[in-house]
CSV table of C-alpha atoms in Angstrom, one decimal:
chain,number,residue,atom,x,y,z
A,29,MET,CA,78.6,80.7,118.8
A,30,ILE,CA,82.1,82.1,117.6
A,31,SER,CA,84.9,81.0,118.9
A,32,LYS,CA,87.6,79.8,117.0
A,33,ILE,CA,88.5,82.6,114.2
A,34,GLY,CA,91.0,82.1,111.9
A,35,VAL,CA,93.4,85.4,110.0
A,36,ILE,CA,94.9,85.0,106.5
A,37,GLY,CA,97.6,87.4,106.3
A,38,ALA,CA,100.6,88.5,108.9
A,39,GLY,CA,100.4,91.9,108.1
A,40,GLN,CA,99.3,95.1,109.1
A,41,MET,CA,95.6,94.5,108.5
A,42,GLY,CA,96.3,91.2,110.0
A,43,THR,CA,98.2,91.0,112.6
A,44,GLY,CA,96.4,94.0,114.4
A,45,ILE,CA,93.2,91.7,113.9
A,46,SER,CA,94.9,88.7,115.4
A,47,HIS,CA,95.9,90.5,118.5
A,48,VAL,CA,92.5,92.0,118.7
A,49,CYS,CA,91.1,88.6,118.6
A,50,ALA,CA,93.1,87.2,121.2
A,51,LEU,CA,92.6,89.4,124.1
A,52,ALA,CA,89.3,89.4,123.9
A,53,GLY,CA,89.5,85.9,124.1
A,54,PHE,CA,88.7,84.0,121.0
A,55,GLU,CA,91.2,81.1,120.0
A,56,VAL,CA,93.8,82.3,116.7
A,57,ARG,CA,94.7,80.7,113.4
A,58,LEU,CA,96.8,82.7,111.9
A,59,THR,CA,98.7,82.3,108.2
A,60,ASP,CA,100.6,83.4,105.5
A,61,VAL,CA,103.0,82.4,102.8
A,62,SER,CA,106.2,81.6,104.3
A,63,GLN,CA,107.2,81.1,108.9
A,64,ASP,CA,108.9,84.1,107.5
A,65,VAL,CA,106.3,86.6,107.8
A,66,LEU,CA,104.2,84.9,110.8
A,67,ASP,CA,107.2,85.2,112.6
A,68,LYS,CA,107.5,88.7,112.1
A,69,GLY,CA,104.0,89.1,112.1
A,70,MET,CA,104.2,87.4,115.9
A,71,GLY,CA,106.8,89.9,116.8
A,72,VAL,CA,105.1,92.4,115.9
A,73,ILE,CA,102.1,91.8,118.1
A,74,GLY,CA,103.9,91.0,121.2
A,75,HIS,CA,105.7,94.6,120.6
A,76,ASN,CA,102.7,96.4,120.4
A,77,MET,CA,101.0,93.9,123.7
A,78,THR,CA,104.4,95.0,125.0
A,79,ARG,CA,103.4,98.5,124.4
A,80,GLN,CA,99.9,98.2,126.2
A,81,VAL,CA,100.9,96.7,129.3
A,82,ARG,CA,103.5,100.0,129.9
A,83,ARG,CA,100.7,101.9,129.4
A,84,GLY,CA,98.3,100.3,131.6
A,85,LEU,CA,95.5,99.1,129.1
A,86,ILE,CA,96.4,95.3,129.9
A,87,SER,CA,98.5,93.3,132.5
A,88,ASP,CA,101.7,91.0,131.9
A,89,GLU,CA,98.9,88.1,132.5
A,90,ASP,CA,96.6,89.2,129.8
A,91,LYS,CA,99.4,89.6,127.3
A,92,ALA,CA,101.0,85.9,127.9
A,93,ALA,CA,97.3,85.4,127.6
A,94,GLY,CA,96.6,86.2,124.2
A,95,LEU,CA,100.1,85.5,122.6
A,96,GLY,CA,98.7,81.2,123.5
A,97,ARG,CA,95.7,82.4,122.5
A,98,ILE,CA,97.7,83.0,118.6
A,99,HIS,CA,98.8,80.0,116.0
A,100,PRO,CA,100.2,80.7,113.2
A,101,ALA,CA,100.9,78.2,110.8
A,102,VAL,CA,101.1,78.0,106.8
A,103,GLY,CA,98.8,77.0,105.4
A,104,MET,CA,94.8,76.4,105.4
A,105,GLU,CA,94.3,72.9,106.5
A,106,GLN,CA,94.1,74.2,110.5
A,107,PHE,CA,91.0,76.5,109.3
A,108,GLY,CA,88.5,73.3,109.5
A,109,ASP,CA,87.4,73.8,112.6
A,110,CYS,CA,86.8,77.4,112.7
A,111,ASP,CA,83.8,79.2,113.7
A,112,LEU,CA,84.5,82.7,111.3
A,113,VAL,CA,87.8,82.9,109.4
A,114,VAL,CA,88.8,86.8,108.3
A,115,GLU,CA,90.6,87.7,105.0
A,116,ALA,CA,93.4,89.9,105.4
A,117,ALA,CA,95.7,90.0,102.7
A,118,THR,CA,96.9,92.8,100.5
A,119,GLU,CA,94.3,95.3,98.5
A,120,ASP,CA,93.9,93.2,95.0
A,121,GLU,CA,90.6,91.4,94.2
A,122,LYS,CA,92.4,89.1,91.9
A,123,VAL,CA,94.7,87.4,94.4
A,124,LYS,CA,91.1,87.9,97.4
A,125,ARG,CA,89.6,85.9,95.5
A,126,GLN,CA,92.0,83.8,94.6
A,127,ILE,CA,92.5,83.2,98.1
A,128,LEU,CA,89.2,82.5,98.7
A,129,SER,CA,88.4,79.7,96.5
A,130,ASP,CA,91.6,77.7,97.7
A,131,LEU,CA,90.0,78.2,101.5
A,132,CYS,CA,86.4,77.0,101.1
A,133,PRO,CA,87.3,73.6,100.7
A,134,HIS,CA,89.0,73.9,104.1
A,135,LEU,CA,86.1,74.9,105.9
A,136,SER,CA,82.9,73.5,107.9
A,137,PRO,CA,80.0,74.3,106.1
A,138,GLU,CA,79.0,76.0,109.0
A,139,CYS,CA,81.9,78.7,108.9
A,140,VAL,CA,81.7,82.1,108.5
A,141,LEU,CA,83.8,84.0,106.0
A,142,ALA,CA,85.1,88.0,106.1
A,143,SER,CA,86.9,90.2,103.6
A,144,ASN,CA,88.9,93.2,105.7
A,145,THR,CA,88.1,94.7,102.6
A,146,SER,CA,88.8,98.4,102.6
A,147,SER,CA,86.7,98.9,99.1
A,148,ILE,CA,86.4,96.2,96.6
A,149,SER,CA,83.0,94.6,96.2
A,150,ILE,CA,81.8,92.2,98.4
A,151,THR,CA,79.2,90.7,96.3
A,152,ARG,CA,82.4,90.0,93.4
A,153,LEU,CA,84.3,88.8,96.6
A,154,GLY,CA,81.3,86.9,98.0
A,155,ALA,CA,80.4,84.7,94.7
A,156,SER,CA,84.4,83.9,94.5
A,157,THR,CA,83.4,81.9,97.5
A,158,ASP,CA,81.5,78.7,98.3
A,159,ARG,CA,79.2,80.5,100.8
A,160,PRO,CA,77.8,83.6,99.5
A,161,GLY,CA,75.0,83.9,102.1
A,162,LYS,CA,78.1,84.1,105.1
A,163,PHE,CA,79.9,85.9,103.2
A,164,ILE,CA,80.4,89.2,104.8
A,165,GLY,CA,82.8,93.0,104.7
A,166,MET,CA,84.7,93.4,108.1
A,167,HIS,CA,86.5,96.7,107.1
A,168,PHE,CA,88.3,97.6,110.7
A,169,MET,CA,90.3,100.9,110.8
A,170,ASN,CA,94.0,100.9,110.6
A,171,PRO,CA,96.1,100.6,113.8
A,172,VAL,CA,93.1,98.2,114.6
A,173,PRO,CA,94.1,98.2,118.6
A,174,LEU,CA,93.2,101.6,119.0
A,175,MET,CA,91.0,102.4,116.2
A,176,LYS,CA,87.1,101.3,118.0
A,177,LEU,CA,85.4,101.3,114.3
A,178,VAL,CA,84.7,99.1,112.1
A,179,GLU,CA,82.7,98.4,108.6
A,180,LEU,CA,80.5,95.6,108.3
A,181,ILE,CA,79.5,95.6,104.4
A,182,ARG,CA,76.8,92.8,103.2
A,183,GLY,CA,76.9,91.8,99.4
A,184,ILE,CA,74.1,91.2,97.9
A,185,ALA,CA,73.8,87.5,99.1
A,186,THR,CA,75.3,87.5,102.4
A,187,ASN,CA,72.2,86.9,105.0
A,188,GLU,CA,70.5,88.3,108.5
A,189,ASP,CA,72.3,85.6,110.1
A,190,THR,CA,75.8,86.0,109.0
A,191,TYR,CA,75.7,90.5,110.0
A,192,GLN,CA,73.9,89.5,113.4
A,193,LEU,CA,77.2,87.1,114.0
A,194,THR,CA,79.6,89.8,113.3
A,195,ARG,CA,77.7,92.1,114.7
A,196,VAL,CA,78.0,90.2,118.3
A,197,VAL,CA,82.2,89.5,117.5
A,198,VAL,CA,83.0,93.1,116.6
A,199,GLU,CA,80.5,94.1,120.2
A,200,LYS,CA,83.6,91.7,122.3
A,201,LEU,CA,86.4,93.6,120.8
A,202,GLU,CA,84.7,96.4,122.9
A,203,LYS,CA,84.5,98.5,119.2
A,204,THR,CA,81.5,99.9,117.3
A,205,SER,CA,79.6,98.6,113.5
A,206,VAL,CA,78.7,100.7,111.9
A,207,PRO,CA,76.4,99.1,108.4
A,208,SER,CA,77.9,99.7,105.2
A,209,GLU,CA,75.7,99.4,101.7
A,210,ASP,CA,78.1,97.5,98.8
A,211,PHE,CA,78.7,100.5,97.0
A,212,PRO,CA,83.1,101.0,96.4
A,213,ALA,CA,84.8,101.9,98.8
A,214,PHE,CA,82.0,102.0,101.5
A,215,ILE,CA,81.2,105.2,103.9
A,216,VAL,CA,85.0,105.4,105.6
A,217,ASN,CA,86.9,105.6,102.5
A,218,ARG,CA,84.7,107.0,99.8
A,219,ILE,CA,85.0,110.0,102.1
A,220,LEU,CA,88.8,109.9,103.3
A,221,MET,CA,90.6,108.7,100.2
A,222,PRO,CA,89.5,111.8,97.6
A,223,MET,CA,90.2,114.3,100.7
A,224,ILE,CA,93.8,112.4,100.4
A,225,ASN,CA,93.8,112.6,97.0
A,226,GLU,CA,92.7,116.5,96.8
A,227,ALA,CA,95.9,116.8,98.6
A,228,VAL,CA,98.0,114.9,96.6
A,229,TYR,CA,96.8,117.4,94.1
A,230,THR,CA,97.1,120.5,96.0
A,231,LEU,CA,101.1,119.6,95.8
A,232,TYR,CA,101.0,118.5,92.3
A,233,GLU,CA,99.8,121.8,91.3
A,234,GLY,CA,102.0,123.9,93.6
A,235,VAL,CA,99.7,125.5,96.1
A,236,GLY,CA,101.3,124.1,98.9
A,237,SER,CA,104.2,122.0,100.2
A,238,VAL,CA,104.3,119.0,102.1
A,239,GLU,CA,104.7,121.0,105.3
A,240,ALA,CA,101.8,123.2,104.6
A,241,ILE,CA,99.0,121.4,102.9
A,242,ASP,CA,99.5,119.2,106.6
A,243,ASN,CA,100.2,122.0,108.8
A,244,ALA,CA,96.8,123.1,107.1
A,245,MET,CA,94.4,120.6,108.0
A,246,ARG,CA,95.6,119.4,111.0
A,247,LEU,CA,95.3,123.8,112.4
A,248,GLY,CA,93.2,125.0,110.5
A,249,ALA,CA,90.3,121.3,110.3
A,250,ASN,CA,92.0,119.8,113.7
A,251,HIS,CA,93.1,116.8,112.1
A,252,PRO,CA,95.3,114.6,114.0
A,253,MET,CA,97.3,113.7,111.3
A,254,GLY,CA,97.9,116.0,107.8
A,255,PRO,CA,96.2,114.2,104.7
A,256,LEU,CA,100.1,113.9,103.0
A,257,GLU,CA,101.0,111.9,106.4
A,258,LEU,CA,98.1,109.4,106.2
A,259,ALA,CA,98.4,108.9,103.0
A,260,ASP,CA,102.1,107.7,104.2
A,261,PHE,CA,101.0,105.7,107.0
A,262,VAL,CA,97.8,103.9,105.2
A,263,GLY,CA,100.3,103.6,102.0
A,264,LEU,CA,100.3,105.1,98.9
A,265,ASP,CA,99.4,101.5,97.3
A,266,THR,CA,96.5,100.9,99.1
A,267,VAL,CA,95.5,105.0,98.4
A,268,LEU,CA,96.5,104.5,95.0
A,269,ALA,CA,94.1,100.5,94.9
A,270,ILE,CA,91.5,101.9,96.4
A,271,MET,CA,91.3,105.6,93.9
A,272,GLN,CA,91.3,103.2,91.3
A,273,VAL,CA,88.7,100.9,92.8
A,274,LEU,CA,87.1,104.2,93.5
A,275,TYR,CA,87.4,105.5,89.4
A,276,GLU,CA,86.6,102.6,87.7
A,277,GLY,CA,83.3,101.9,90.2
A,278,LEU,CA,81.5,104.8,89.7
A,279,ALA,CA,83.1,106.3,87.0
A,280,ASP,CA,82.8,110.1,87.7
A,281,SER,CA,86.3,111.9,87.2
A,282,LYS,CA,86.5,113.4,89.9
A,283,TYR,CA,87.6,110.3,91.4
A,284,ARG,CA,90.4,110.9,88.9
A,285,PRO,CA,93.8,109.1,90.9
A,286,CYS,CA,96.4,112.2,90.8
A,287,PRO,CA,99.3,111.5,88.5
A,288,LEU,CA,102.0,112.2,91.2
A,289,LEU,CA,100.0,109.4,93.6
A,290,VAL,CA,100.5,107.7,90.8
A,291,LYS,CA,104.1,108.2,90.0
A,292,TYR,CA,105.1,107.4,93.8
A,293,VAL,CA,103.9,104.3,93.7
A,294,GLU,CA,105.7,103.5,90.0
A,295,ALA,CA,109.1,104.4,91.7
A,296,GLY,CA,108.4,102.6,95.4
A,297,TRP,CA,107.6,105.3,97.6
A,298,LEU,CA,105.0,103.6,99.2
A,299,GLY,CA,105.3,105.6,102.6
A,300,ARG,CA,106.3,105.1,106.2
A,301,LYS,CA,106.8,100.9,104.5
A,302,THR,CA,109.1,101.9,102.3
A,303,GLY,CA,111.4,104.6,104.2
A,304,ARG,CA,109.9,107.0,101.7
A,305,GLY,CA,106.7,109.0,100.4
A,306,PHE,CA,105.9,112.7,100.7
A,307,TYR,CA,108.1,112.2,103.7
A,308,ASP,CA,111.1,111.2,104.5
A,309,TYR,CA,111.5,108.7,107.2
A,310,ALA,CA,115.6,107.8,107.3
A,311,GLY,CA,115.8,109.4,110.1
A,312,GLU,CA,114.6,110.5,113.5
A,313,THR,CA,112.3,113.0,112.6
A,314,PRO,CA,110.8,112.5,109.1
A,315,VAL,CA,112.0,115.3,106.3
A,316,PRO,CA,108.6,116.1,103.7
A,317,THR,CA,110.4,115.7,100.3
A,318,ARG,CA,109.3,118.1,97.8
C-alpha cells in the first residue's frame, strides 16, 4: 500500500511528478540541493495548478489540498517513512548513481525505489542501491500533468511485486503504463530522439531551414509540434544525452549525435530553458535562429 511518495529533484520533471501525486491524494516529500530551488519548484507547481483551476480541471479546494500534501525540505532524512521514492535528477548516470547510493541508508527496508530516467539502464542504476529487486524505472512524460503515459522498465533484478505496485500507482494517477524492456532509451525515446536528431541533420546539411523543417512535420505528418521546436522544449542537453546513450549502448552509427546538436549544447544554447536553441525566445514570439 503506497501512501507517502518521495521525489528527488524539484526541476521540470520532479515538480510535475509531485504535482500529479499530490492531486491524486498521496503525501509527497520533495527535496533538492537548496531551499531556493525548492521554493522555485513549489512556485511552478502552484502556477500550474492555478492554470488547471482556470481551465475547470480542478477546483480551488483541490489545489489547496494538493499543495498542502507536498512537503519540501533539503536533505533525504525526510524519506524514512516513504513507501516509494522517485529519483528525478538530471539525465546523468554518475549523478543518479551517487544520489541513489546516498539515499538508501535513509529508507525503510520495504521502500520501493524508482528512477525517472528517460534512457539509462535500470539494471545498472539498480545495482548502485541496496535493493535491486525493489528498483524500477518510472519514465513520466513531459509535461507530467498533461501527458498520460508512464513507461515502466524492469531491470534484470526487478521483482514482480515491485512492477505491480508501481503499475497500481500509475493507475491512481489516472495515467496509462506501458511495460518496456531495459534497452537504451526504452520505447518512446528509442523512436523519438533519432527523429529529432535526423531533423537536426536535415538542418545541418542545409536541406531545410528551422521553419521549413518544423512546418513540414506539423503539416505533413500531423505532428502537434515540429521536431526542432520539440527539441527546444525537451532541452538540447537532454536530447544529446539520450542520443549518446543510444550511440554507445547500441554501437550503431545511425544513432550518432548530429555535430550541430553537439555545438549548440557546447554553446549553452539548450532551448527554452536558456532562452535560445533552434529558436530565440527573447521576444514574445519565438524566432528561428537558422
